[in-house]
PDB file of C-alpha atoms in Angstrom:
ATOM      1  CA  UNK D  16      41.230  13.489   0.184  1.00 47.00           C
ATOM      2  CA  UNK D  17      37.315  12.994  -0.633  1.00 58.00           C
ATOM      3  CA  UNK D  18      34.655  14.835   0.767  1.00 70.00           C
ATOM      4  CA  UNK D  19      31.960  13.802  -1.306  1.00 80.00           C
ATOM      5  CA  UNK D  20      28.572  13.221   1.046  1.00 89.00           C
ATOM      6  CA  UNK D  21      26.830  10.222   0.927  1.00 91.00           C
ATOM      7  CA  UNK D  22      22.801  11.201   0.613  1.00 90.00           C
ATOM      8  CA  UNK D  23      20.380   9.099   1.192  1.00 90.00           C
ATOM      9  CA  UNK D  24      16.476   9.146   2.199  1.00 90.00           C
ATOM     10  CA  UNK D  25      15.380   7.075   5.057  1.00 89.00           C
ATOM     11  CA  UNK D  26      12.243   6.869   7.153  1.00 90.00           C
ATOM     12  CA  UNK D  27      13.720   7.769  11.185  1.00 91.00           C
ATOM     13  CA  UNK D  28      11.946   5.705  13.100  1.00 90.00           C
ATOM     14  CA  UNK D  29      13.835   6.579  16.239  1.00 90.00           C
ATOM     15  CA  UNK D  30      10.179   8.554  17.865  1.00 88.00           C
ATOM     16  CA  UNK D  31       6.936   7.732  16.489  1.00 89.00           C
ATOM     17  CA  UNK D  32       4.738  10.899  15.692  1.00 89.00           C
ATOM     18  CA  UNK D  33       0.937  11.633  16.785  1.00 91.00           C
ATOM     19  CA  UNK D  34      -0.449  10.783  13.928  1.00 90.00           C
ATOM     20  CA  UNK D  35       1.295   7.118  14.049  1.00 91.00           C
ATOM     21  CA  UNK D  36       3.887   7.362  11.233  1.00 92.00           C
ATOM     22  CA  UNK D  37       7.681   8.428  11.294  1.00 92.00           C
ATOM     23  CA  UNK D  38       9.316  11.367   9.891  1.00 92.00           C
ATOM     24  CA  UNK D  39      11.098  10.449   6.408  1.00 91.00           C
ATOM     25  CA  UNK D  40      14.541  12.492   6.302  1.00 92.00           C
ATOM     26  CA  UNK D  41      17.222  13.720   4.307  1.00 91.00           C
ATOM     27  CA  UNK D  42      20.755  12.268   5.255  1.00 92.00           C
ATOM     28  CA  UNK D  43      23.990  13.265   3.987  1.00 91.00           C
ATOM     29  CA  UNK D  44      26.768  11.545   5.456  1.00 91.00           C
ATOM     30  CA  UNK D  45      30.864  12.583   4.679  1.00 88.00           C
ATOM     31  CA  UNK D  46      32.890  10.170   5.526  1.00 84.00           C
ATOM     32  CA  UNK D  47      36.450  12.230   5.536  1.00 81.00           C
ATOM     33  CA  UNK D  48      35.438  13.998   8.343  1.00 82.00           C
ATOM     34  CA  UNK D  49      32.735  11.624   9.502  1.00 87.00           C
ATOM     35  CA  UNK D  50      30.093  13.341   9.953  1.00 87.00           C
ATOM     36  CA  UNK D  51      26.095  12.828   9.536  1.00 89.00           C
ATOM     37  CA  UNK D  52      23.676  15.830   9.373  1.00 90.00           C
ATOM     38  CA  UNK D  53      19.620  14.712   9.012  1.00 91.00           C
ATOM     39  CA  UNK D  54      16.994  17.334   7.559  1.00 89.00           C
ATOM     40  CA  UNK D  55      13.691  16.843   8.276  1.00 89.00           C
ATOM     41  CA  UNK D  56      11.305  16.795   4.915  1.00 88.00           C
ATOM     42  CA  UNK D  57       7.643  16.856   5.018  1.00 89.00           C
ATOM     43  CA  UNK D  58       6.755  13.423   5.188  1.00 91.00           C
ATOM     44  CA  UNK D  59       6.050  10.879   7.160  1.00 91.00           C
ATOM     45  CA  UNK D  60       4.749   7.341   7.172  1.00 90.00           C
ATOM     46  CA  UNK D  61       4.465   4.404   8.476  1.00 89.00           C
ATOM     47  CA  UNK D  62       6.933   2.072   7.532  1.00 89.00           C
ATOM     48  CA  UNK D  63       4.796  -0.282   5.548  1.00 88.00           C
ATOM     49  CA  UNK D  64       4.134   2.306   3.444  1.00 86.00           C
ATOM     50  CA  UNK D  65       7.241   3.985   3.165  1.00 87.00           C
ATOM     51  CA  UNK D  66       8.084   0.550   1.981  1.00 84.00           C
ATOM     52  CA  UNK D  67       5.571   0.556  -0.475  1.00 83.00           C
ATOM     53  CA  UNK D  68       5.904   3.924  -1.631  1.00 82.00           C
ATOM     54  CA  UNK D  69       9.656   4.688  -1.890  1.00 81.00           C
ATOM     55  CA  UNK D  70      11.452   1.766  -1.085  1.00 78.00           C
ATOM     56  CA  UNK D  71       9.811  -1.080  -3.033  1.00 75.00           C
ATOM     57  CA  UNK D  72      10.980  -1.541  -7.861  1.00 73.00           C
ATOM     58  CA  UNK D  73       7.195  -0.931  -8.132  1.00 74.00           C
ATOM     59  CA  UNK D  74       5.667   1.610  -6.390  1.00 68.00           C
ATOM     60  CA  UNK D  75       1.241   1.161  -7.121  1.00 71.00           C
ATOM     61  CA  UNK D  76      -0.025   3.573  -9.391  1.00 72.00           C
ATOM     62  CA  UNK D  77      -1.033   6.024  -6.773  1.00 74.00           C
ATOM     63  CA  UNK D  78       1.669   6.031  -4.451  1.00 75.00           C
ATOM     64  CA  UNK D  79       3.629   7.451  -8.093  1.00 80.00           C
ATOM     65  CA  UNK D  80       3.275  10.690  -7.444  1.00 84.00           C
ATOM     66  CA  UNK D  81       4.913  10.595  -3.488  1.00 86.00           C
ATOM     67  CA  UNK D  82       7.500   8.792  -4.842  1.00 85.00           C
ATOM     68  CA  UNK D  83       8.722  10.985  -7.516  1.00 86.00           C
ATOM     69  CA  UNK D  84       8.349  13.818  -5.204  1.00 88.00           C
ATOM     70  CA  UNK D  85      10.507  12.189  -2.212  1.00 88.00           C
ATOM     71  CA  UNK D  86      12.905  11.782  -5.516  1.00 88.00           C
ATOM     72  CA  UNK D  87      13.591  15.124  -5.937  1.00 88.00           C
ATOM     73  CA  UNK D  88      14.271  16.195  -3.304  1.00 88.00           C
ATOM     74  CA  UNK D  89      17.472  13.283  -2.698  1.00 90.00           C
ATOM     75  CA  UNK D  90      17.939  15.123  -6.648  1.00 89.00           C
ATOM     76  CA  UNK D  91      17.824  18.410  -5.093  1.00 86.00           C
ATOM     77  CA  UNK D  92      20.533  17.545  -2.108  1.00 87.00           C
ATOM     78  CA  UNK D  93      22.954  15.579  -4.537  1.00 87.00           C
ATOM     79  CA  UNK D  94      22.814  18.490  -7.519  1.00 85.00           C
ATOM     80  CA  UNK D  95      23.794  20.935  -5.011  1.00 82.00           C
ATOM     81  CA  UNK D  96      26.214  18.582  -3.521  1.00 85.00           C
ATOM     82  CA  UNK D  97      27.433  18.220  -6.453  1.00 85.00           C
ATOM     83  CA  UNK D  98      28.917  22.196  -7.184  1.00 79.00           C
ATOM     84  CA  UNK D  99      30.526  22.353  -3.874  1.00 81.00           C
ATOM     85  CA  UNK D 100      34.150  21.568  -4.016  1.00 82.00           C
ATOM     86  CA  UNK D 101      35.143  20.916  -1.286  1.00 83.00           C
ATOM     87  CA  UNK D 102      31.531  20.214   0.321  1.00 83.00           C
ATOM     88  CA  UNK D 103      31.267  21.440   3.845  1.00 83.00           C
ATOM     89  CA  UNK D 104      27.645  21.616   5.307  1.00 84.00           C
ATOM     90  CA  UNK D 105      27.298  24.878   5.918  1.00 81.00           C
ATOM     91  CA  UNK D 106      27.840  25.664   1.846  1.00 80.00           C
ATOM     92  CA  UNK D 107      25.405  22.977   1.078  1.00 84.00           C
ATOM     93  CA  UNK D 108      22.844  23.898   3.442  1.00 81.00           C
ATOM     94  CA  UNK D 109      23.105  27.487   1.387  1.00 76.00           C
ATOM     95  CA  UNK D 110      22.141  26.084  -1.509  1.00 77.00           C
ATOM     96  CA  UNK D 111      20.185  23.805  -0.977  1.00 79.00           C
ATOM     97  CA  UNK D 112      17.732  25.843   1.701  1.00 75.00           C
ATOM     98  CA  UNK D 113      17.652  28.908  -0.959  1.00 66.00           C
ATOM     99  CA  UNK D 114      15.648  30.133  -3.291  1.00 62.00           C
ATOM    100  CA  UNK D 115      17.092  28.931  -7.087  1.00 58.00           C
ATOM    101  CA  UNK D 116      16.322  32.669  -7.782  1.00 59.00           C
ATOM    102  CA  UNK D 117      18.040  34.424  -4.859  1.00 64.00           C
ATOM    103  CA  UNK D 118      21.429  33.468  -6.362  1.00 66.00           C
ATOM    104  CA  UNK D 119      21.532  36.456  -8.901  1.00 77.00           C
ATOM    105  CA  UNK D 120      19.452  38.817  -6.725  1.00 81.00           C
ATOM    106  CA  UNK D 121      20.945  41.654  -5.815  1.00 85.00           C
ATOM    107  CA  UNK D 122      19.336  42.074  -3.234  1.00 85.00           C
ATOM    108  CA  UNK D 123      19.304  38.875  -1.583  1.00 82.00           C
ATOM    109  CA  UNK D 124      23.255  38.700  -2.583  1.00 83.00           C
ATOM    110  CA  UNK D 125      23.655  42.627  -0.565  1.00 87.00           C
ATOM    111  CA  UNK D 126      21.720  41.156   2.538  1.00 84.00           C
ATOM    112  CA  UNK D 127      24.090  38.352   2.393  1.00 83.00           C
ATOM    113  CA  UNK D 128      27.489  40.674   2.984  1.00 86.00           C
ATOM    114  CA  UNK D 129      25.139  42.783   4.895  1.00 90.00           C
ATOM    115  CA  UNK D 130      24.806  39.920   7.762  1.00 88.00           C
ATOM    116  CA  UNK D 131      27.882  38.643   7.634  1.00 87.00           C
ATOM    117  CA  UNK D 132      29.558  42.188   8.341  1.00 88.00           C
ATOM    118  CA  UNK D 133      27.360  42.668  10.724  1.00 90.00           C
ATOM    119  CA  UNK D 134      28.182  39.354  12.319  1.00 88.00           C
ATOM    120  CA  UNK D 135      31.585  40.102  11.880  1.00 90.00           C
ATOM    121  CA  UNK D 136      31.047  43.275  14.269  1.00 91.00           C
ATOM    122  CA  UNK D 137      32.210  45.003  10.875  1.00 90.00           C
ATOM    123  CA  UNK D 138      29.800  47.788  11.503  1.00 91.00           C
ATOM    124  CA  UNK D 139      30.603  51.083   9.266  1.00 90.00           C
ATOM    125  CA  UNK D 140      31.441  48.544   6.414  1.00 90.00           C
ATOM    126  CA  UNK D 141      27.475  47.034   7.029  1.00 89.00           C
ATOM    127  CA  UNK D 142      25.893  50.622   6.513  1.00 91.00           C
ATOM    128  CA  UNK D 143      27.527  51.640   3.923  1.00 91.00           C
ATOM    129  CA  UNK D 144      26.583  48.171   2.372  1.00 90.00           C
ATOM    130  CA  UNK D 145      23.723  49.526   3.923  1.00 91.00           C
ATOM    131  CA  UNK D 146      24.171  52.613   1.974  1.00 91.00           C
ATOM    132  CA  UNK D 147      24.319  51.136  -0.807  1.00 89.00           C
ATOM    133  CA  UNK D 148      21.523  48.790  -1.567  1.00 90.00           C
ATOM    134  CA  UNK D 149      19.338  51.157  -0.162  1.00 91.00           C
ATOM    135  CA  UNK D 150      20.097  53.783  -3.758  1.00 90.00           C
ATOM    136  CA  UNK D 151      19.667  50.936  -5.865  1.00 90.00           C
ATOM    137  CA  UNK D 152      16.554  49.722  -4.280  1.00 90.00           C
ATOM    138  CA  UNK D 153      15.346  54.087  -4.982  1.00 90.00           C
ATOM    139  CA  UNK D 154      16.667  54.267  -8.389  1.00 90.00           C
ATOM    140  CA  UNK D 155      14.499  51.158  -9.187  1.00 88.00           C
ATOM    141  CA  UNK D 156      11.341  52.527  -7.554  1.00 88.00           C
ATOM    142  CA  UNK D 157      11.748  55.525  -9.307  1.00 88.00           C
ATOM    143  CA  UNK D 158      12.722  54.100 -12.782  1.00 85.00           C
ATOM    144  CA  UNK D 159       9.968  50.699 -13.129  1.00 83.00           C
ATOM    145  CA  UNK D 160       6.908  52.686 -11.179  1.00 81.00           C
ATOM    146  CA  UNK D 161       7.470  50.419  -7.581  1.00 80.00           C
ATOM    147  CA  UNK D 162      10.034  48.811  -4.611  1.00 78.00           C
ATOM    148  CA  UNK D 163      11.403  45.936  -5.888  1.00 81.00           C
ATOM    149  CA  UNK D 164      12.137  42.843  -4.669  1.00 79.00           C
ATOM    150  CA  UNK D 165      14.029  41.285  -6.993  1.00 81.00           C
ATOM    151  CA  UNK D 166      16.589  42.819  -9.709  1.00 83.00           C
ATOM    152  CA  UNK D 167      19.699  40.784 -11.651  1.00 82.00           C
ATOM    153  CA  UNK D 168      23.013  40.953 -12.122  1.00 82.00           C
ATOM    154  CA  UNK D 169      21.831  40.362 -15.328  1.00 84.00           C
ATOM    155  CA  UNK D 170      20.146  43.680 -15.283  1.00 85.00           C
ATOM    156  CA  UNK D 171      23.746  45.420 -14.205  1.00 85.00           C
ATOM    157  CA  UNK D 172      24.223  46.946 -18.270  1.00 88.00           C
ATOM    158  CA  UNK D 173      26.064  50.413 -19.519  1.00 90.00           C
ATOM    159  CA  UNK D 174      22.752  51.694 -19.756  1.00 92.00           C
ATOM    160  CA  UNK D 175      22.609  50.455 -16.400  1.00 88.00           C
ATOM    161  CA  UNK D 176      25.293  52.402 -14.627  1.00 90.00           C
ATOM    162  CA  UNK D 177      24.843  54.899 -16.294  1.00 92.00           C
ATOM    163  CA  UNK D 178      21.048  56.207 -15.406  1.00 91.00           C
ATOM    164  CA  UNK D 179      21.581  54.909 -12.391  1.00 90.00           C
ATOM    165  CA  UNK D 180      24.892  57.498 -11.851  1.00 92.00           C
ATOM    166  CA  UNK D 181      22.954  59.918 -14.126  1.00 92.00           C
ATOM    167  CA  UNK D 182      19.279  59.693 -10.895  1.00 91.00           C
ATOM    168  CA  UNK D 183      21.915  59.873  -7.891  1.00 90.00           C
ATOM    169  CA  UNK D 184      24.306  62.866  -9.217  1.00 91.00           C
ATOM    170  CA  UNK D 185      20.848  65.031 -10.458  1.00 92.00           C
ATOM    171  CA  UNK D 186      18.564  64.043  -8.700  1.00 90.00           C
ATOM    172  CA  UNK D 187      19.548  62.671  -4.955  1.00 89.00           C
ATOM    173  CA  UNK D 188      22.666  66.304  -4.772  1.00 91.00           C
ATOM    174  CA  UNK D 189      25.006  62.989  -4.186  1.00 89.00           C
ATOM    175  CA  UNK D 190      28.822  63.540  -6.142  1.00 92.00           C
ATOM    176  CA  UNK D 191      30.500  61.271  -8.236  1.00 91.00           C
ATOM    177  CA  UNK D 192      32.596  60.094  -5.454  1.00 91.00           C
ATOM    178  CA  UNK D 193      29.285  59.403  -3.501  1.00 89.00           C
ATOM    179  CA  UNK D 194      28.582  57.366  -6.898  1.00 89.00           C
ATOM    180  CA  UNK D 195      32.063  55.181  -6.812  1.00 90.00           C
ATOM    181  CA  UNK D 196      32.271  53.960  -3.646  1.00 89.00           C
ATOM    182  CA  UNK D 197      28.721  53.135  -3.472  1.00 89.00           C
ATOM    183  CA  UNK D 198      29.088  51.019  -6.832  1.00 88.00           C
ATOM    184  CA  UNK D 199      31.882  49.622  -5.697  1.00 88.00           C
ATOM    185  CA  UNK D 200      30.393  48.247  -3.044  1.00 84.00           C
ATOM    186  CA  UNK D 201      27.909  46.643  -6.074  1.00 81.00           C
ATOM    187  CA  UNK D 202      31.257  45.419  -8.379  1.00 78.00           C
TER     188      UNK D 202
END
């Protein structure tokens, strides 16, 4: 069952905007099952502008920059879809709309897990994740001197883990069991 989507940009002429132009949308279509989703872009053109910018073989010089931006949107979507085996719209949207660096950001991943646990009604486990996240942020604030918004998985080394353990036991007065519970969540 090949579920790879067909991805394209098109001018959505179903409804004209107040500006007299039509929105350009990203179309993602899967043949099995037959599902089509449309995603907004920031672009809007008249029919003639769209033909001149995107559909012509040789766009005018003043339209080349806009055409490259449109092609970049399409290429980003195609790249996001290629990596997904099997393809699902939910995973595609997550990959397409998150910032590039969020995939390796520990704080972002923690928050995604917490949100999912709360959605599933696992409040105790979500609370454990929140406490673990809070303690990691405290440690990062102590070591970096400011509250961080980003912590890469690559920064978590054996040395970093030892420093975290020492901070939790010596400074915060936690037991080794608490530290192990918090780090199990990180793992």
